[in-house]
Short mmCIF file of C-alpha atoms in Angstrom, two decimals:
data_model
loop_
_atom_site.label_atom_id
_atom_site.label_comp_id
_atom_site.label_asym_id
_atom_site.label_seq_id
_atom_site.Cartn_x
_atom_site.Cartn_y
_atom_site.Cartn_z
CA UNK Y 1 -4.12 -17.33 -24.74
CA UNK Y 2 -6.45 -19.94 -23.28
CA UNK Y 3 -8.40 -16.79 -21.48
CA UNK Y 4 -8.89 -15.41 -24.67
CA UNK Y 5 -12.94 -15.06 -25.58
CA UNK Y 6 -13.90 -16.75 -22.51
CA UNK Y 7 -17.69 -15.98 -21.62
CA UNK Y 8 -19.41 -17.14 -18.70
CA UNK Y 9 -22.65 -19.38 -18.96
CA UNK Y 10 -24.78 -16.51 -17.34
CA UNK Y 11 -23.11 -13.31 -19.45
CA UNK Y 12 -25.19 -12.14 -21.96
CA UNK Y 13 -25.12 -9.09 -24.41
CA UNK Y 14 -26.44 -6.46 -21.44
CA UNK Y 15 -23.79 -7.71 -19.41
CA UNK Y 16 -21.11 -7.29 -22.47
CA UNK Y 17 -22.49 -3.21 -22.73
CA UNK Y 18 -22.14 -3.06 -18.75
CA UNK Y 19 -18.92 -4.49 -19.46
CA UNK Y 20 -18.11 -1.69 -22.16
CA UNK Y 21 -19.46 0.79 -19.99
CA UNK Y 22 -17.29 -0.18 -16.50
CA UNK Y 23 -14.35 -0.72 -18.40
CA UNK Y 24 -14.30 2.77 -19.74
CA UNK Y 25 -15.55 4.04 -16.38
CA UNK Y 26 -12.57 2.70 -14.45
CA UNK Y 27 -10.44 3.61 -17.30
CA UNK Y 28 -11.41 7.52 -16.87
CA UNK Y 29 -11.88 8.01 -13.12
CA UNK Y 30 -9.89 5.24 -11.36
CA UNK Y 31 -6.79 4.09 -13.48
CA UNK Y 32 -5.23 7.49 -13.85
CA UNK Y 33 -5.58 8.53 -10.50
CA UNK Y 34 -4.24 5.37 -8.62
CA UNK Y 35 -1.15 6.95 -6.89
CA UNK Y 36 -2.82 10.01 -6.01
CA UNK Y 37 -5.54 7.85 -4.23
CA UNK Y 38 -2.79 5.61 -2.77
CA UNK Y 39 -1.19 8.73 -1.02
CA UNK Y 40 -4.72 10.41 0.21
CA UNK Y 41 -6.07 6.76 1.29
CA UNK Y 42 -9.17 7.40 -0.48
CA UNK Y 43 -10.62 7.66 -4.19
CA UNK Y 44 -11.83 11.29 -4.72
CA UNK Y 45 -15.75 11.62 -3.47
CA UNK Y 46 -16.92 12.76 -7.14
CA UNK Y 47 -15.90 9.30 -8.23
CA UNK Y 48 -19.27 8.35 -6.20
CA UNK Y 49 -21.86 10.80 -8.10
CA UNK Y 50 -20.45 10.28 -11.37
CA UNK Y 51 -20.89 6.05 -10.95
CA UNK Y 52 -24.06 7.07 -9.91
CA UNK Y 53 -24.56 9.51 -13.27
CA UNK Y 54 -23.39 6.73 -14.72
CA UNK Y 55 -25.78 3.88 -13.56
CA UNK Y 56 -23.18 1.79 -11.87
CA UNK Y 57 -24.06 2.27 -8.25
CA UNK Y 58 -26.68 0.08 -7.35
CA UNK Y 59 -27.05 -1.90 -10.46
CA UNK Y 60 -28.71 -5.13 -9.02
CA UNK Y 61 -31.04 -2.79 -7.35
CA UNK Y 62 -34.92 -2.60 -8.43
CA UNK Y 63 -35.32 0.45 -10.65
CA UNK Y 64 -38.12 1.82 -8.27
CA UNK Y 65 -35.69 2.41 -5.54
CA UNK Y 66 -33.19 4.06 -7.82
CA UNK Y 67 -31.10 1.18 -9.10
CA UNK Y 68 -30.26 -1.00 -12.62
CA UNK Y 69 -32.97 -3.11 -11.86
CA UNK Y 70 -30.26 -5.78 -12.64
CA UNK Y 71 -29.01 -9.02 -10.39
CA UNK Y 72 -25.83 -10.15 -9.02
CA UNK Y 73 -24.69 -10.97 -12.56
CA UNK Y 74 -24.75 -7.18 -13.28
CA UNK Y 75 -22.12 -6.87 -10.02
CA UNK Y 76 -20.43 -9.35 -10.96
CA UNK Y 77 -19.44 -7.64 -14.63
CA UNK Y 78 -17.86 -4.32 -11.92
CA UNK Y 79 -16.42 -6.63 -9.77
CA UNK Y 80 -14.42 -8.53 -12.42
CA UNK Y 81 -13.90 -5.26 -14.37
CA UNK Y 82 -12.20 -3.98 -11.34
CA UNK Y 83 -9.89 -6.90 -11.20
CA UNK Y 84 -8.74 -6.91 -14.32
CA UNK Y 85 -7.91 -3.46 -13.82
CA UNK Y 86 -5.68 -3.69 -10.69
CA UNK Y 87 -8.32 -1.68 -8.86
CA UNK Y 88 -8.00 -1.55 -5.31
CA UNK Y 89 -8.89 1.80 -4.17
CA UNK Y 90 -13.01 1.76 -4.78
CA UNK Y 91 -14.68 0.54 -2.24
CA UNK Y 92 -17.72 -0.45 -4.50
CA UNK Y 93 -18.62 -3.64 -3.00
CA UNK Y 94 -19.16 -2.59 -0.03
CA UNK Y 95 -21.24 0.41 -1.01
CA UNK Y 96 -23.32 -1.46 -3.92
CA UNK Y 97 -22.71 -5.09 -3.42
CA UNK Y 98 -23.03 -5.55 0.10
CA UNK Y 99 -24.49 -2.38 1.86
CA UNK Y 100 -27.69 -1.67 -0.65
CA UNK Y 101 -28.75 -5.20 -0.32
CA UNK Y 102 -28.92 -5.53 3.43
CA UNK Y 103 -31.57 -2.59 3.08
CA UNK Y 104 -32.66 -4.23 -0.48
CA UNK Y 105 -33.22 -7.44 1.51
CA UNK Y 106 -34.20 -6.60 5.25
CA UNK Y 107 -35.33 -2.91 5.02
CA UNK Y 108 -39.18 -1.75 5.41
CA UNK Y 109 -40.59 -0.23 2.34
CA UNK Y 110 -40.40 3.06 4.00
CA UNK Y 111 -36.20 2.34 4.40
CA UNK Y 112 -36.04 1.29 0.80
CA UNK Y 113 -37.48 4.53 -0.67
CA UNK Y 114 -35.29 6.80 1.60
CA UNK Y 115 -31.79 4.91 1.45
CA UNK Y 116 -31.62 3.26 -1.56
CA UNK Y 117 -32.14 6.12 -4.43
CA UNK Y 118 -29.56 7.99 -2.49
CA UNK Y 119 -27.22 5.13 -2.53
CA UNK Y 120 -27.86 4.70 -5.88
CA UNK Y 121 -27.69 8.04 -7.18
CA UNK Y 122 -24.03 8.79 -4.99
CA UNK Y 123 -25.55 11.46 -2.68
CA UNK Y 124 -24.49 8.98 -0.29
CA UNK Y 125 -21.74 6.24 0.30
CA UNK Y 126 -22.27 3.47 2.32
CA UNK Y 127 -20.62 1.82 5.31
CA UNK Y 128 -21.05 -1.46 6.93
CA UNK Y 129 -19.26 -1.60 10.64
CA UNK Y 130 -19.18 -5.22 12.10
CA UNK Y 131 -15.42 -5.68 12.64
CA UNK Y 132 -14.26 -4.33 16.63
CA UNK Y 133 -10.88 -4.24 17.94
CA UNK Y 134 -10.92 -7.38 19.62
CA UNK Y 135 -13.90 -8.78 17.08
CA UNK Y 136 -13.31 -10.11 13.82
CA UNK Y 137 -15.16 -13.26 11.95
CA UNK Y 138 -16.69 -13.76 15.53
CA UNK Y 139 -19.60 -12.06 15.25
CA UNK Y 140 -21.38 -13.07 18.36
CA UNK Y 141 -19.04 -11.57 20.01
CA UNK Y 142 -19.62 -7.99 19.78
CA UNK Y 143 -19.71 -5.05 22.28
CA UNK Y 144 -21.25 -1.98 20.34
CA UNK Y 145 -23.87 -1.70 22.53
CA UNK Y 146 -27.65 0.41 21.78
CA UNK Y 147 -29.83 1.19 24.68
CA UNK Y 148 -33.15 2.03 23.71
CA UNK Y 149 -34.35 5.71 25.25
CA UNK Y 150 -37.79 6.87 24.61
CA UNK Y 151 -37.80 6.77 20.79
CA UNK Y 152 -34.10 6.54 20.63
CA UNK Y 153 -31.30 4.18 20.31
CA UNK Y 154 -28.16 5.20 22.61
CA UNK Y 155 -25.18 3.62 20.86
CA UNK Y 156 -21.88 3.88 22.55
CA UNK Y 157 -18.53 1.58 20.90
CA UNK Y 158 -16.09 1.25 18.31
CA UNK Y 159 -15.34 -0.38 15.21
CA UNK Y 160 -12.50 -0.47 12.99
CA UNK Y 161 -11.25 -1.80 9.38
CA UNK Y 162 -14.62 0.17 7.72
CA UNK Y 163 -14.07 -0.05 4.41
CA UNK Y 164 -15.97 3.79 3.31
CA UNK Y 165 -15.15 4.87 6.67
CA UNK Y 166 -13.99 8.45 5.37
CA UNK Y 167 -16.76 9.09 2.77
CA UNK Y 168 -19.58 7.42 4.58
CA UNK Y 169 -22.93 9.26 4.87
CA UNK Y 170 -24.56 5.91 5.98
CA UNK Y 171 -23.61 3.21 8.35
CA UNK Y 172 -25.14 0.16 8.85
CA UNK Y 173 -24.01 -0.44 12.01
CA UNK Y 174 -24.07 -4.21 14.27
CA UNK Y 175 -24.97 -3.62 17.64
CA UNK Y 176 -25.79 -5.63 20.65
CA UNK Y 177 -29.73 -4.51 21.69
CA UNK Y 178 -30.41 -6.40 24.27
CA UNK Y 179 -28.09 -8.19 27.25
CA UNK Y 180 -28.88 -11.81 25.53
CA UNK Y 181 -25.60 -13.53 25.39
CA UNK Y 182 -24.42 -14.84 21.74
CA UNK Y 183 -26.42 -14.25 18.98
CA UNK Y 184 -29.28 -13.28 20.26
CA UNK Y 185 -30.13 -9.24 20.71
CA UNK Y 186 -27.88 -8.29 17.71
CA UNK Y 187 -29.13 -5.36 15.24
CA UNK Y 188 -28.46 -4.05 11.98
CA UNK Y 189 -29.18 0.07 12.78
CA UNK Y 190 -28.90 2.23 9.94
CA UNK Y 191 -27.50 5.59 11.23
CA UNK Y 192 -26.84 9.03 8.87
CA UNK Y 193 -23.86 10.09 10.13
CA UNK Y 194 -23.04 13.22 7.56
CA UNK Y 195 -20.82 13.04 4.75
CA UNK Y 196 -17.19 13.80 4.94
CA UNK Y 197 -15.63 15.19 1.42
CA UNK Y 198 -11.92 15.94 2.27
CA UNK Y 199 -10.34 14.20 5.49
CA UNK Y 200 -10.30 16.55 8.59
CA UNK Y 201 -13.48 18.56 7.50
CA UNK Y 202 -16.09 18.03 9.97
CA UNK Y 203 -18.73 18.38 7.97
CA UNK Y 204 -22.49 17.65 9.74
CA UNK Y 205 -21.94 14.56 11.45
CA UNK Y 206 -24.16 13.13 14.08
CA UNK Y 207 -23.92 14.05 17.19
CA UNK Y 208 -21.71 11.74 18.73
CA UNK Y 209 -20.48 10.00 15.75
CA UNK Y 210 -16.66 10.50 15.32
CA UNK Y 211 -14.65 9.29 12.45
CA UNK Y 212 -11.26 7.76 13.93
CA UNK Y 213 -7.71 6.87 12.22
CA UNK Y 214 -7.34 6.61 8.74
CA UNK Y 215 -5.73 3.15 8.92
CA UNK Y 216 -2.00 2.68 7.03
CA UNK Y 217 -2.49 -0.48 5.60
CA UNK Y 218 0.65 -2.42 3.98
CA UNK Y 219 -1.49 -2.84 0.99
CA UNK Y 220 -4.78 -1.37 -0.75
CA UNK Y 221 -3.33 1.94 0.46
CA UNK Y 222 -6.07 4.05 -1.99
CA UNK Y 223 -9.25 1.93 0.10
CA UNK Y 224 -10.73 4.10 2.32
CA UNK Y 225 -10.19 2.41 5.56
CA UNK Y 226 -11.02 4.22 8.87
CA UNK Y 227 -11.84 3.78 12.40
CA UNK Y 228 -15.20 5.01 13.74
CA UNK Y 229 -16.23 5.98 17.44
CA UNK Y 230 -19.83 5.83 18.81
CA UNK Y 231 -20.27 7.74 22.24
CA UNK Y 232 -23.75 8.68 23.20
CA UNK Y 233 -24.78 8.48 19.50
CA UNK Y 234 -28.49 8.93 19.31
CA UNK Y 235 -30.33 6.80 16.23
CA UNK Y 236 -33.73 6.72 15.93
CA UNK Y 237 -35.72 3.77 16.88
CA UNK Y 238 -37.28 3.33 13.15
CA UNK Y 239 -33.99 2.52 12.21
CA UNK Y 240 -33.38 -0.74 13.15
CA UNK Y 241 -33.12 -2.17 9.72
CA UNK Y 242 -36.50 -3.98 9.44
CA UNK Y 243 -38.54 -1.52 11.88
CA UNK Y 244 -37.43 -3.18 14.99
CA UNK Y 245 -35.16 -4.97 17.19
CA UNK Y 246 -35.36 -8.45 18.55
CA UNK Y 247 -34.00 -11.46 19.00
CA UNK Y 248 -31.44 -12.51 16.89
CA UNK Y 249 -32.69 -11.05 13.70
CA UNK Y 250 -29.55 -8.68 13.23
CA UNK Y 251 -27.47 -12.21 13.21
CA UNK Y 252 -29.84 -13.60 10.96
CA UNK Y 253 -29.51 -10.67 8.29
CA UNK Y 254 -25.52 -11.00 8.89
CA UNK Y 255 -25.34 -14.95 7.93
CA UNK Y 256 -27.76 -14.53 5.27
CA UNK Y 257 -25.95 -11.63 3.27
CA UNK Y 258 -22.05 -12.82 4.07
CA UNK Y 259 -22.41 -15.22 0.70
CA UNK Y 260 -23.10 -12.47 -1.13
CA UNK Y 261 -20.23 -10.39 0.18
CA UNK Y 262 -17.80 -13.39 0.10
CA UNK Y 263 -18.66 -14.49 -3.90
CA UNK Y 264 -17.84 -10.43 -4.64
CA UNK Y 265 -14.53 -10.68 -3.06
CA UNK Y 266 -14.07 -14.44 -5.18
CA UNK Y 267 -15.08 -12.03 -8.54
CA UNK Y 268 -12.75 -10.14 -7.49
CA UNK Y 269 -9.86 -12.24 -6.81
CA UNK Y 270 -10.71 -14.09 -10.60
CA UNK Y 271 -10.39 -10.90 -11.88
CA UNK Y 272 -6.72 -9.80 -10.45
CA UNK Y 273 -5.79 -13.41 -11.50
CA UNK Y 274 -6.35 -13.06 -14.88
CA UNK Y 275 -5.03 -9.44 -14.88
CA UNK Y 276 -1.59 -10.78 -13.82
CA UNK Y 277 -1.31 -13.43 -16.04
CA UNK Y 278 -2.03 -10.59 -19.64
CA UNK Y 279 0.40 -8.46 -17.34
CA UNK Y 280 2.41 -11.23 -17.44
CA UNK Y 281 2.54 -12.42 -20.96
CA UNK Y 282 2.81 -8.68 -22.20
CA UNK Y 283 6.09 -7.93 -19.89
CA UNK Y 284 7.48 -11.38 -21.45
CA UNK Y 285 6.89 -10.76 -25.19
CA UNK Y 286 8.44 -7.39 -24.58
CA UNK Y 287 11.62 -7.80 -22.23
CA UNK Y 288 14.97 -9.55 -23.94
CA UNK Y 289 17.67 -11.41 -22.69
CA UNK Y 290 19.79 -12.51 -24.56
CA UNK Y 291 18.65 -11.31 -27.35
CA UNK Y 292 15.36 -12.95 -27.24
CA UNK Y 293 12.17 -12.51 -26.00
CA UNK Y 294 12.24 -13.72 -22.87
CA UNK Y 295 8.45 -15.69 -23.65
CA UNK Y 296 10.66 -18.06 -25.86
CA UNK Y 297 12.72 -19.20 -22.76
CA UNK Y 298 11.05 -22.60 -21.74
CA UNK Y 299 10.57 -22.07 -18.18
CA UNK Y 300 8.93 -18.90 -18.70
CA UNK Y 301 6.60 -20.05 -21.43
CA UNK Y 302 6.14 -22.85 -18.42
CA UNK Y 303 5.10 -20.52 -15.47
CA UNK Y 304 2.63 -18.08 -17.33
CA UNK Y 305 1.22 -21.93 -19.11
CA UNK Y 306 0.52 -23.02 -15.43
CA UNK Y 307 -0.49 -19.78 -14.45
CA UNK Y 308 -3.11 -19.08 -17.39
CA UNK Y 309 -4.34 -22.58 -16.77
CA UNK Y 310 -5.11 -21.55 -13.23
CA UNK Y 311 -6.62 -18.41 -13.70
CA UNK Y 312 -8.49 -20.03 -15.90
CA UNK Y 313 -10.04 -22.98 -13.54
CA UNK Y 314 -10.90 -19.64 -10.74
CA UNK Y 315 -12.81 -18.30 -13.63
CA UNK Y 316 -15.30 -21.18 -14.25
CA UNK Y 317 -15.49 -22.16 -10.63
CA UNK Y 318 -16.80 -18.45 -9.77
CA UNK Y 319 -18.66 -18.47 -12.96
CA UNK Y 320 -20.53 -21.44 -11.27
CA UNK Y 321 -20.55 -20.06 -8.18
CA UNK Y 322 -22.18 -16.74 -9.81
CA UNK Y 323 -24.82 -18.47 -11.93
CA UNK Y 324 -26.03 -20.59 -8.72
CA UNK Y 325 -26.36 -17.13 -6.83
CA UNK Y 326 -28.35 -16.02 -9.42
CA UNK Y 327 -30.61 -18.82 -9.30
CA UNK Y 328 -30.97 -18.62 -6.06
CA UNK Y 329 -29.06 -22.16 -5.08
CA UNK Y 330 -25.59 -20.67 -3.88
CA UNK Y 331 -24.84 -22.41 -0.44
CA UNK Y 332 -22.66 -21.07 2.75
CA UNK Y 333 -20.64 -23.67 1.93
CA UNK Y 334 -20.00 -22.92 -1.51
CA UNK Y 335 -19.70 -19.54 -1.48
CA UNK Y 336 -16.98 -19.71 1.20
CA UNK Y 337 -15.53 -22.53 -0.92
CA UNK Y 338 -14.87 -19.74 -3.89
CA UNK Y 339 -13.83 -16.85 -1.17
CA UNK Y 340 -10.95 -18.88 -0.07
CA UNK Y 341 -10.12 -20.86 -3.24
CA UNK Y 342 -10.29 -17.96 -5.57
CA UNK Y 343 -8.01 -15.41 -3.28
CA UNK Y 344 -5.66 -18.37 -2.64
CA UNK Y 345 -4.92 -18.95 -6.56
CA UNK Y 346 -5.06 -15.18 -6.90
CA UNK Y 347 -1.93 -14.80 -4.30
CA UNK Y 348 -0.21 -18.05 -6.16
CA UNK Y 349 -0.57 -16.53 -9.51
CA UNK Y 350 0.37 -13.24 -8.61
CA UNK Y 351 3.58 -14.53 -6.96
CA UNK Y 352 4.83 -16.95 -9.64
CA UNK Y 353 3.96 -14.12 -12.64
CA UNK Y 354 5.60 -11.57 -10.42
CA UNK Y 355 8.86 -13.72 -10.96
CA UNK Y 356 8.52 -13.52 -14.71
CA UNK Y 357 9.27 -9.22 -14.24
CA UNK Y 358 12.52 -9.91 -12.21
CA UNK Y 359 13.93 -6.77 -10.67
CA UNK Y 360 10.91 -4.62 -12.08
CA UNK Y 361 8.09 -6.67 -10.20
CA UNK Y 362 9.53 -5.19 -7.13
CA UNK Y 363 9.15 -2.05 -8.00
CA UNK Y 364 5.62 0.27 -7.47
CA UNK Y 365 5.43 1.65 -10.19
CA UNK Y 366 4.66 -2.00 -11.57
CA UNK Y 367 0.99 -2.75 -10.87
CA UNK Y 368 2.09 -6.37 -10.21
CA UNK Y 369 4.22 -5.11 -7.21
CA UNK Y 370 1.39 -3.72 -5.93
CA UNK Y 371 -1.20 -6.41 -5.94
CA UNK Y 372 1.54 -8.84 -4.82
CA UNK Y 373 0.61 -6.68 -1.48
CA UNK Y 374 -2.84 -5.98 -1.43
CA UNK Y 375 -3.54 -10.06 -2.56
CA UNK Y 376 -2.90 -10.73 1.25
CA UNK Y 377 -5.68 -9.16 2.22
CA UNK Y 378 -8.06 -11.06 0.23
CA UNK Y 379 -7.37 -14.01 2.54
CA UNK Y 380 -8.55 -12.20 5.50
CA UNK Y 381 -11.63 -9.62 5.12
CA UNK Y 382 -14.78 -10.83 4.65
CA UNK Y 383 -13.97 -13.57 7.07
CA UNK Y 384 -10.28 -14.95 7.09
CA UNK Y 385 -9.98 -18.27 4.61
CA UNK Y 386 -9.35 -20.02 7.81
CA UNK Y 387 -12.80 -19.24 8.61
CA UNK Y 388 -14.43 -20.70 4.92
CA UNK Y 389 -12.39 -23.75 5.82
CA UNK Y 390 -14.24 -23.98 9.09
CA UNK Y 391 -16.97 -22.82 7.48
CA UNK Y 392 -17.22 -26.26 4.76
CA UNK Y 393 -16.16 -28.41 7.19
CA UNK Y 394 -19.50 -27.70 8.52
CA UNK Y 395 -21.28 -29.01 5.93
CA UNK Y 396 -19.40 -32.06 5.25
#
């Protein structure tokens, strides 16, 4: 197959180990345990420490907070791995991807050294809350609200779709500091709310921190996915992610990190593209009719042909998207260019290879039923593909 051996320009051989290592990782904690996570709507909270045992938390991370001491490559390896392995109840991106770097990138030194090993380690999971009931991609737009008292922050509002929301022991959350209309007086506060092992255990949350629905999503049903509640919640001042409030530096940080977060979800998306197609191919060199394979019928060899070909063209475009990250070049333009490229091709391939199963890619127990469902939702989170198109026609 034309995906066979492919290597990206950036992957060298300590990617290839990470790769080892993840692989066998998912293989052991995640793969096996997919329904059971499905039905709970979370991955157990041990999966956490032992990534963390394991040196996957955290992995782009500089080794004297706790992590790999790697870059975005090094996510990019979990991200993929995660993919190919129809993966879509860990909610590592958000924890290691996107969470650890807004402190990685905005945090004082003193923030750093108390967040970060404990991200890294998985004595805590992290939580980003933006998204508000009647707030999605417009950010500006926000309610939470923080009122500053005496060396306090007063936070009173809600969020919802928080991917971590069950097992989260930190939340960075967005809130509006200041009356300033628009961008301007929006935070990043950092808040440690209390872990949560098993759903409806109170645990020692914060006082006035409250953990809301677990959401029923139609797809990614093992993803933690949660409301959360802020009434009274008292933060302290210091932790205003950067030491202190003002302005729009909150919005700043936001814009500034979102490439990050919408390459991982492009990774991602390259990797469940690929996955279907080897799903694919396997099913068709397997299943008869008519006393043949059905990969010697000409309109199947046809579909997974087209299909491979397209996985193949996400690949290299988020290849290229990942290697100017890494340099240090990757534009808001291009990065929302792969978001809402990749997930689109992931949602066509998944839908014409889902054809080549017949009766059986309707079924659950088929992994390509399943991402046929959750591939949906990689048009919308991390800012709808609407909003990338908007997004490049800025730039043009």
């Amino acid at each position: 197959m034309i995906l066979d051996n492919y290597r990206g320009t950036w992957e060298d051989e300590d990617t290839s180990e990470l790769r080892k290592l993840t692989r066998e990782f998912i293989a052991n904690e995640i793969t096996p345990h997919q329904e059971r996570y499905a039905e709970q709507h979370r991955v157990d909270r041990d999966v956490w420490r032992k990534a963390g045992q394991a040196g996957l938390l955290c992995i782009s991370v500089p080794e004297e907070y706790g992590g790999g001491g790697g870059d975005f490559r090094h996510e990019a390896i979990v991200l993929h791995e995660q993919g190919l392995a129809f993966d879509d109840a860990w909610g590592y991106s958000v924890h290691s991807s996107i969470c650890a770097h807004y402190i990685l990138e905005y945090g004082t030194e003193e923030q750093k050294k108390a967040w970060l090993p404990k991200l890294a380690s998985g004595e805590y999971v992290a939580a980003i809350a933006m998204t508000e009931p009647g707030t999605g991609s417009d950010l500006q737009s926000i309610r939470t609200k923080a009122v500053r008292d005496g060396d306090e922050w007063v936070i009173n509002g809600s969020k919802t779709f928080i991917t971590n929301g069950t097992h989260c022991d930190l939340v960075i959350i967005v809130a509006r500091t200041s009356d300033e209309p628009g961008a301007k007086g929006i935070s990043l506060i950092v808040a440690e709310v209390g872990g949560e092992d098993v759903v409806g255990d109170s645990g020692t949350w914060a006082t006035g921190f409250e953990r809301g629905r677990v959401l029923d999503k139609m797809g990614m049903r093992g993803q933690d996915t949660r409301e959360l509640f802020f009434t009274d919640m008292r933060v302290p001042v210091g932790n205003v992610l950067g030491g202190e409030a003002g302005e729009d530096k909150g919005f700043y940080q936001l814009m500034n990190q979102l490439p990050q977060e919408r390459l991982a979800i492009a990774v991602g998306g390259a990797g469940v593209a690929e996955a279907a197609v080897r799903a694919g191919i396997s099913y068709a060199k397997d299943r008869e009719a008519f006393g043949v394979p059905i990969v010697k019928f000409q309109n199947t060899k046809f579909v997974l042909a087209e299909a491979s070909t397209e996985a193949l063209a996400v690949r290299t475009f988020v290849d290229h998207a990942i290697a100017e990250h890494t340099a240090g070049k990757l534009s808001t333009e291009k990065a929302s260019a792969a978001k809402y490229w990749a997930t689109d091709m992931q949602n066509t391939i998944v839908d014409k290879v889902l054809q080549v199963f017949g009766g059986y890619g309707f079924m659950n127990e088929y992994p390509i039923a399943r991402t046929l469902v959750r591939s949906d939702e990689q048009k919308i989170y991390g800012g709808t593909n609407e909003i990338m198109k908007e997004l490049i026609g800025r730039g043009l």
